[in-house]
PDB file of C-alpha atoms in Angstrom:
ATOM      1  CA  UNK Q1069      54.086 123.778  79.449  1.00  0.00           C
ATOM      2  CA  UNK Q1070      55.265 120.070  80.106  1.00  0.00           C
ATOM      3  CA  UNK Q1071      58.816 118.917  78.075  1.00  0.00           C
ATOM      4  CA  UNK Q1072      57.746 117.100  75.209  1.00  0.00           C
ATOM      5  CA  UNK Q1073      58.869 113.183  75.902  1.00  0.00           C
ATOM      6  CA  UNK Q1074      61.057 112.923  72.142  1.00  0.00           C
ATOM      7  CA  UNK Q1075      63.038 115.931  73.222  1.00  0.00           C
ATOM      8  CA  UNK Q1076      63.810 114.341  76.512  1.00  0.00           C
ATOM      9  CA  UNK Q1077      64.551 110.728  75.032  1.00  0.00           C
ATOM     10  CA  UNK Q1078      66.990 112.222  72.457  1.00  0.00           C
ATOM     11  CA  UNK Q1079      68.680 114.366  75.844  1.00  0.00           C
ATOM     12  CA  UNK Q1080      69.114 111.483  77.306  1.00  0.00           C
ATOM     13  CA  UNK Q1081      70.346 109.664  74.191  1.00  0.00           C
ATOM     14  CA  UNK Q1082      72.663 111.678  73.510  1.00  0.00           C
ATOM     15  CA  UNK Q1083      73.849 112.101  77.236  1.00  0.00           C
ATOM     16  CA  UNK Q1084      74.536 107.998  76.797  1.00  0.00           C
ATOM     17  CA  UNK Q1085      76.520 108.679  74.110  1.00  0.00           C
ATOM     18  CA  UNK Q1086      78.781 111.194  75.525  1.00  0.00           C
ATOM     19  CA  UNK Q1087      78.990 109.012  78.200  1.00  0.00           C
ATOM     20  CA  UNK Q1088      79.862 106.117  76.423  1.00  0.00           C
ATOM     21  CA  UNK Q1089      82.770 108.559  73.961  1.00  0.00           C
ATOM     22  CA  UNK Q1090      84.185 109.584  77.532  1.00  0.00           C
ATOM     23  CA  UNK Q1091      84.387 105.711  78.759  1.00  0.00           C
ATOM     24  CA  UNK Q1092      86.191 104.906  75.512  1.00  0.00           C
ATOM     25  CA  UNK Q1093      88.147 107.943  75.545  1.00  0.00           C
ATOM     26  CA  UNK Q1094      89.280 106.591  79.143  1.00  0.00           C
ATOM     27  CA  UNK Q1095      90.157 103.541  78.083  1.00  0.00           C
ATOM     28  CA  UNK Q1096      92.450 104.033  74.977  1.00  0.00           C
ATOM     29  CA  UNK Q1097      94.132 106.463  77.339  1.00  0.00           C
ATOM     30  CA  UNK Q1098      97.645 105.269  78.346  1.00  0.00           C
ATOM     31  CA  UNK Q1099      98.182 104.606  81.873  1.00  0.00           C
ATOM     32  CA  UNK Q1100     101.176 104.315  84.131  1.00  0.00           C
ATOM     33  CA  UNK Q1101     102.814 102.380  87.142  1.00  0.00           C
ATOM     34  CA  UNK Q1102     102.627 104.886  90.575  1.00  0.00           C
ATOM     35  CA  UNK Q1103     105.938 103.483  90.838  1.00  0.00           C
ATOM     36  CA  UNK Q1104     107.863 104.555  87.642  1.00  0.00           C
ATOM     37  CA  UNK Q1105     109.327 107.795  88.879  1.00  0.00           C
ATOM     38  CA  UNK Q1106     110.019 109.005  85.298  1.00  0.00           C
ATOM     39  CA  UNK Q1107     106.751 108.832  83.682  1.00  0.00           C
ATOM     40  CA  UNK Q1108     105.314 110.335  87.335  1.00  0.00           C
ATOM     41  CA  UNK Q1109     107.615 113.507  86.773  1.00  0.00           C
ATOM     42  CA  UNK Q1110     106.626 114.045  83.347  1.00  0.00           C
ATOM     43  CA  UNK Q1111     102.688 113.703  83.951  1.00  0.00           C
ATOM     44  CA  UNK Q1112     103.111 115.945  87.117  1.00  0.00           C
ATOM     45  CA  UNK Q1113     105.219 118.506  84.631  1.00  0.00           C
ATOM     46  CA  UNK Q1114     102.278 118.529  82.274  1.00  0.00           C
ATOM     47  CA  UNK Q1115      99.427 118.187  85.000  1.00  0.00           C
ATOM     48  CA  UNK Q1116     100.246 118.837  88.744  1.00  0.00           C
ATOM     49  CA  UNK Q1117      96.940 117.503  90.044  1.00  0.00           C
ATOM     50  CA  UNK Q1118      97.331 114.280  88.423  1.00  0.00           C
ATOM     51  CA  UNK Q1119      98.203 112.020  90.826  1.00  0.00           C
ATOM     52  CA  UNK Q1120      94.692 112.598  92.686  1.00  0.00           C
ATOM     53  CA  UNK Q1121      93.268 111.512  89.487  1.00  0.00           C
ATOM     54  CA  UNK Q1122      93.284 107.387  89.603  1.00  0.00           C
ATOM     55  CA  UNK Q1123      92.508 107.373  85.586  1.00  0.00           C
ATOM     56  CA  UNK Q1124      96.155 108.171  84.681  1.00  0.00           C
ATOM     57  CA  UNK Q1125      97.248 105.117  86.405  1.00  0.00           C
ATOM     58  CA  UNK Q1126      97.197 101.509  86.202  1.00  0.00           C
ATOM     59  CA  UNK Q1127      95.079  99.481  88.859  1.00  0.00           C
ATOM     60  CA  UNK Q1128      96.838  98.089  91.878  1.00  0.00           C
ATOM     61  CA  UNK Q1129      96.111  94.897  94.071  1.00  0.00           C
ATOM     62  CA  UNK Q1130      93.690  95.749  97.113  1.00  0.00           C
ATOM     63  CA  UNK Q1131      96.100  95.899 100.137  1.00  0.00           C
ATOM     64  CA  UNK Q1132      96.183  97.065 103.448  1.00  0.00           C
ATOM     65  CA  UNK Q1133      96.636 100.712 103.068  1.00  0.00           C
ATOM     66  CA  UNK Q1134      93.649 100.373 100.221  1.00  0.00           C
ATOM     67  CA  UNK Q1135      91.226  98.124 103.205  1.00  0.00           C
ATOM     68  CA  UNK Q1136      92.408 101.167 106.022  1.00  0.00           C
ATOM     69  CA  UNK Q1137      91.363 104.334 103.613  1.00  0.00           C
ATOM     70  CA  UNK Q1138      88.178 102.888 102.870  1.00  0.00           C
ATOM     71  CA  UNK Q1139      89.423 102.931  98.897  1.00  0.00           C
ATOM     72  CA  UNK Q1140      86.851 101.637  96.860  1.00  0.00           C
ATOM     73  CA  UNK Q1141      84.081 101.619  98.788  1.00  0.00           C
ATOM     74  CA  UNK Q1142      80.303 102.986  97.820  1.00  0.00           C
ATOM     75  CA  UNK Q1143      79.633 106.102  99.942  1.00  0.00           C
ATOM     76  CA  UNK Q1144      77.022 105.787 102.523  1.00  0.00           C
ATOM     77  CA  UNK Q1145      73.951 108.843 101.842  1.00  0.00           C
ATOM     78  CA  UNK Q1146      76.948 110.893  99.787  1.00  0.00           C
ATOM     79  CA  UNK Q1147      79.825 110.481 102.727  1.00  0.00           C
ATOM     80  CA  UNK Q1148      82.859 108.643 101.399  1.00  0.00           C
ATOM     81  CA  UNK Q1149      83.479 105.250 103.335  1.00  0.00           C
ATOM     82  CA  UNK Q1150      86.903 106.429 104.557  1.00  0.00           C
ATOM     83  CA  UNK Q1151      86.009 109.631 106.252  1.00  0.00           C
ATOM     84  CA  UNK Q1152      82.377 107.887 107.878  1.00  0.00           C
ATOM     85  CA  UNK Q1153      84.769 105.322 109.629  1.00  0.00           C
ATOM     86  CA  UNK Q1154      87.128 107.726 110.828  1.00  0.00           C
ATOM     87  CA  UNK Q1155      84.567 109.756 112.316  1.00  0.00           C
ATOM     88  CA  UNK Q1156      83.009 106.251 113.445  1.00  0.00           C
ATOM     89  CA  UNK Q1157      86.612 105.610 115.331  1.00  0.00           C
ATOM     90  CA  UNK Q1158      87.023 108.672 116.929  1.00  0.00           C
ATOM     91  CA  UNK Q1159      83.268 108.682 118.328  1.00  0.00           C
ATOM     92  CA  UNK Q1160      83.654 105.678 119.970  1.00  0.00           C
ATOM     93  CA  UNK Q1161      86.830 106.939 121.751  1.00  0.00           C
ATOM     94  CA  UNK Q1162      85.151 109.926 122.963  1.00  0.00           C
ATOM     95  CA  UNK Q1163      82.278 107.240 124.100  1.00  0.00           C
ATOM     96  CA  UNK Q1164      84.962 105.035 125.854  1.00  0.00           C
ATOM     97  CA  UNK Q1165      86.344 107.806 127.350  1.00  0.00           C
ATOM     98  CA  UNK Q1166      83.257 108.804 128.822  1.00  0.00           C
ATOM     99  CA  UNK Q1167      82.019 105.894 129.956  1.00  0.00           C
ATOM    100  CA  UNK Q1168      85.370 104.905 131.976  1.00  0.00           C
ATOM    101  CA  UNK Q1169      87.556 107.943 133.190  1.00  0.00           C
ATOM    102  CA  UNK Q1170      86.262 110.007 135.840  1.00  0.00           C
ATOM    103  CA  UNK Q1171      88.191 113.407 135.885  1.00  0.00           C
ATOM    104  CA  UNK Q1172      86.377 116.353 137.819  1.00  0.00           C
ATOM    105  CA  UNK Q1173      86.454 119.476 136.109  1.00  0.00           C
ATOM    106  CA  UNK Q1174      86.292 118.027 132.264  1.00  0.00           C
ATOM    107  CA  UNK Q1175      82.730 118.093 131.127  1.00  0.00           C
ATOM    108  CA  UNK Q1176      83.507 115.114 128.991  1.00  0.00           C
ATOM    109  CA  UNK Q1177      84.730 113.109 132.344  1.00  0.00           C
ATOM    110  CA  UNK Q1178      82.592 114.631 134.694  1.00  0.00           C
ATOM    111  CA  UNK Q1179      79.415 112.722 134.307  1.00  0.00           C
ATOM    112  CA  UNK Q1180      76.606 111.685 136.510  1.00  0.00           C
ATOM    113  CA  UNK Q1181      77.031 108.048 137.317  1.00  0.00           C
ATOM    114  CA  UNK Q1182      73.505 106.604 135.856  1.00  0.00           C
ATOM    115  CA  UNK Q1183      74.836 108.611 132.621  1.00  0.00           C
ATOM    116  CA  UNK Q1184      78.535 107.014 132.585  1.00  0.00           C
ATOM    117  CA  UNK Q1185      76.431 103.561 133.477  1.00  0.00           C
ATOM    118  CA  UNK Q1186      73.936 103.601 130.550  1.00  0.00           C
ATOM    119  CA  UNK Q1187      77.158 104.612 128.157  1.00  0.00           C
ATOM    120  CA  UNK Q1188      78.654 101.356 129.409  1.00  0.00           C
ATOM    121  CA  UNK Q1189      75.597  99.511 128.932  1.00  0.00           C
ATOM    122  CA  UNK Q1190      75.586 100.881 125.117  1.00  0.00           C
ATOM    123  CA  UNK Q1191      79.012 100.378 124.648  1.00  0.00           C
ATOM    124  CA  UNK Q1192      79.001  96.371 125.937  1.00  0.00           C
ATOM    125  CA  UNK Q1193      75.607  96.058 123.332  1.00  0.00           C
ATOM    126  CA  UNK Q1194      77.241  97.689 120.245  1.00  0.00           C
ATOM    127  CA  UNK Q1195      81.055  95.660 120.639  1.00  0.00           C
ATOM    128  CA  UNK Q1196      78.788  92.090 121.418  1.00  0.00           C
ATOM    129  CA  UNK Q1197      77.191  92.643 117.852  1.00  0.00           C
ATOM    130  CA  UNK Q1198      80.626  93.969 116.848  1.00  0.00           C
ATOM    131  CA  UNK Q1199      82.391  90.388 117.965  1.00  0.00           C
ATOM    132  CA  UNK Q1200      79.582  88.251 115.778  1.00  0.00           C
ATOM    133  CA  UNK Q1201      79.805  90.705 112.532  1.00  0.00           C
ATOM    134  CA  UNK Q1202      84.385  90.526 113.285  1.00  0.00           C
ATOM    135  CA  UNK Q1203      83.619  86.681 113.201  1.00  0.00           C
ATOM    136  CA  UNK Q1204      81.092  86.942 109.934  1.00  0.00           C
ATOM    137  CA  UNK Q1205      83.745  89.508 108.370  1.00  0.00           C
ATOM    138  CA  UNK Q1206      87.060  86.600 108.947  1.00  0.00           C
ATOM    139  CA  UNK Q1207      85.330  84.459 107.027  1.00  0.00           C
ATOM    140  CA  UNK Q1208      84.264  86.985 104.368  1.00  0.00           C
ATOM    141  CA  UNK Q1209      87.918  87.805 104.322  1.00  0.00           C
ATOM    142  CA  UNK Q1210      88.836  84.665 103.297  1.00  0.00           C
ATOM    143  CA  UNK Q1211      86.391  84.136 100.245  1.00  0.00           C
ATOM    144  CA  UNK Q1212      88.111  87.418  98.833  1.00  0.00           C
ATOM    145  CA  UNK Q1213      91.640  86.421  99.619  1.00  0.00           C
ATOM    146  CA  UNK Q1214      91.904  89.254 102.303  1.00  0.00           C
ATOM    147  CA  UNK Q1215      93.602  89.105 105.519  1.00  0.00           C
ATOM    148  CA  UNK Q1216      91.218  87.535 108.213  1.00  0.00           C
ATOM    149  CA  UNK Q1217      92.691  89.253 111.255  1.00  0.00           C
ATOM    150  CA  UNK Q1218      92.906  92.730 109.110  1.00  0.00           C
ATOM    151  CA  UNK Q1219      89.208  92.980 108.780  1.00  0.00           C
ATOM    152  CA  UNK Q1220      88.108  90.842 112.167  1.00  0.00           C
ATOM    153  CA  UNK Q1221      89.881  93.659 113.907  1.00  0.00           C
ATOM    154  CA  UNK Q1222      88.455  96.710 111.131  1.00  0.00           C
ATOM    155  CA  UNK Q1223      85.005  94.973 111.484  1.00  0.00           C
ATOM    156  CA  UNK Q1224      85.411  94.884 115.455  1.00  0.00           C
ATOM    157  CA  UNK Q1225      86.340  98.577 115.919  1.00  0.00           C
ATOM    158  CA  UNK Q1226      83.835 100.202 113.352  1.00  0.00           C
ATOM    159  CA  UNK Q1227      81.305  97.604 112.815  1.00  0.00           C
ATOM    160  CA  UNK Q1228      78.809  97.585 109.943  1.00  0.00           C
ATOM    161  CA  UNK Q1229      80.541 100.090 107.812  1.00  0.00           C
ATOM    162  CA  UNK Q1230      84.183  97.860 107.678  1.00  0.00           C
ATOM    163  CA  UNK Q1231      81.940  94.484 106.958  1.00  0.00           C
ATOM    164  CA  UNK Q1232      80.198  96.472 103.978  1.00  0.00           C
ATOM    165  CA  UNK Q1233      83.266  96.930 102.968  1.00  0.00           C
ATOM    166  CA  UNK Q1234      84.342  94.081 102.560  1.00  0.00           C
ATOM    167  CA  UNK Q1235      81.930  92.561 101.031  1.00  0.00           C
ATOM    168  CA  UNK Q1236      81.626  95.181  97.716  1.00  0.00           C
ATOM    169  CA  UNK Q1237      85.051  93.468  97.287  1.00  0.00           C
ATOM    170  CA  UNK Q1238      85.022  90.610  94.720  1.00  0.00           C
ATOM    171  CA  UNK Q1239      84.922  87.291  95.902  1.00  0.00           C
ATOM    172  CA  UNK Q1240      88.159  85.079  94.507  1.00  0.00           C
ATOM    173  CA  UNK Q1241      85.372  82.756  92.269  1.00  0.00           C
ATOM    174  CA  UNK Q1242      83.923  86.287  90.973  1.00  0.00           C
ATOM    175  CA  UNK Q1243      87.540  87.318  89.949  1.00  0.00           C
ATOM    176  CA  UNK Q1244      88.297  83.945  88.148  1.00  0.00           C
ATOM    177  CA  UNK Q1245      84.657  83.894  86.627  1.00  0.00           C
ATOM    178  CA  UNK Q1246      85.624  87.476  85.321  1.00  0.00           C
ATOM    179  CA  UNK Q1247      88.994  86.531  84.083  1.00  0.00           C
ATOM    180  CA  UNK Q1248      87.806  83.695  82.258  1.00  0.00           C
ATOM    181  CA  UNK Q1249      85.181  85.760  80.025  1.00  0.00           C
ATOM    182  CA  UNK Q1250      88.094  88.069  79.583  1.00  0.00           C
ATOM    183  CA  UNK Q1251      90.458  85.389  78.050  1.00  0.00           C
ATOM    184  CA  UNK Q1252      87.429  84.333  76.288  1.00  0.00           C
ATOM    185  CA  UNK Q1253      86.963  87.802  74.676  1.00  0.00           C
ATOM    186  CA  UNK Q1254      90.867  87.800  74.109  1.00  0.00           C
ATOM    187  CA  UNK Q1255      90.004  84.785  72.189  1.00  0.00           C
ATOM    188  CA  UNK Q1256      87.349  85.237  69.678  1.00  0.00           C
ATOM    189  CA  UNK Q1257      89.463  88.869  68.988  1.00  0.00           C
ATOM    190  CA  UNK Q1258      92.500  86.943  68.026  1.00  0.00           C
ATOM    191  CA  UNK Q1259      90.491  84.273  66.001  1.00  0.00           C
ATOM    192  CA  UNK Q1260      88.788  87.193  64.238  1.00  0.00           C
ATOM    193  CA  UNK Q1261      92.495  88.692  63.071  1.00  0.00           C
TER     194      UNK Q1261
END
């Protein structure tokens, strides 16, 4: 027999609603700076895990380290951002190093020219496209107050992945924009008290 259609509306009603105790739950809970040492000893005493979980601590600014690890970012078809560049990296070195060092007896090193030829060929296509989206990606960089040269150089080494990166970050006029319905919110509560 087919589900009946109420019982399925009130399973996903009340899925919403557990959802939406968890989400308030998560934000009454008190968080804490990854640099106070103190409060970090006591949550690992109670929890050792807890510094993998980001919920226990307070946001930080998008840096470096955060635009390197891929933090942040959607996951492409269920692989995290971070890892899928990585592996991006390290495929293109293998690719390099195919393409331009002859070494007899490696099988890696040890190709046919036509093959080593048509890997240079690839290469010279995908790092030409690479150039334009590094260019497209300093000026991105820019609108989100990012460093230009960080991502030109992300955007030129893994391409597509490091520009969609970038731009699931927040532009500056997004962040002000959401700031100023904030303090708007802060407003009306304090007007209400």
């Amino acid at each position: 027999p087919l589900p009946d259609i109420k019982e399925t509306i009130k399973r996903k009603e009340l899925e919403e609603e557990l959802a939406k105790m968890e989400q308030d739950a998560e934000s009454k809970k008190v968080k804490i700076k990854r640099t106070d040492r103190v409060a970090l000893a006591k949550l690992l005493e109670q929890d050792p895990y807890a510094d993998a979980d980001d919920s226990f601590f307070e946001e930080e600014s998008y840096g470096t380290i955060s635009a390197l690890l891929g933090e942040r970012a959607k996951s492409f078809v269920g692989i995290p951002s971070g890892p899928l560049q990585v592996g991006h990296f390290i495929g293109a070195l293998v690719i390099v190093l195919m393409a331009f060092v002859e070494y007899p007896g490696f099988p890696l090193t040890n190709l046919p020219t036509p093959l080593r030829e048509s890997l240079q060929g690839g290469l010279a296509t995908i790092y030409t496209i690479n150039i334009g989206l590094a260019v497209w990606a300093v000026f991105k960089a820019n609108e989100r107050g990012q460093s230009p040269l960080l991502w030109g150089v992300k955007t030129f080494s893994v391409g597509g992945l490091a520009l969609d990166q970038l731009t699931q970050l927040p532009t500056l006029e997004q962040i002000k924009a959401a700031e100023s319905r904030k303090g708007a919110r802060a407003l009306k509560k304090n007007k209400r008290r």
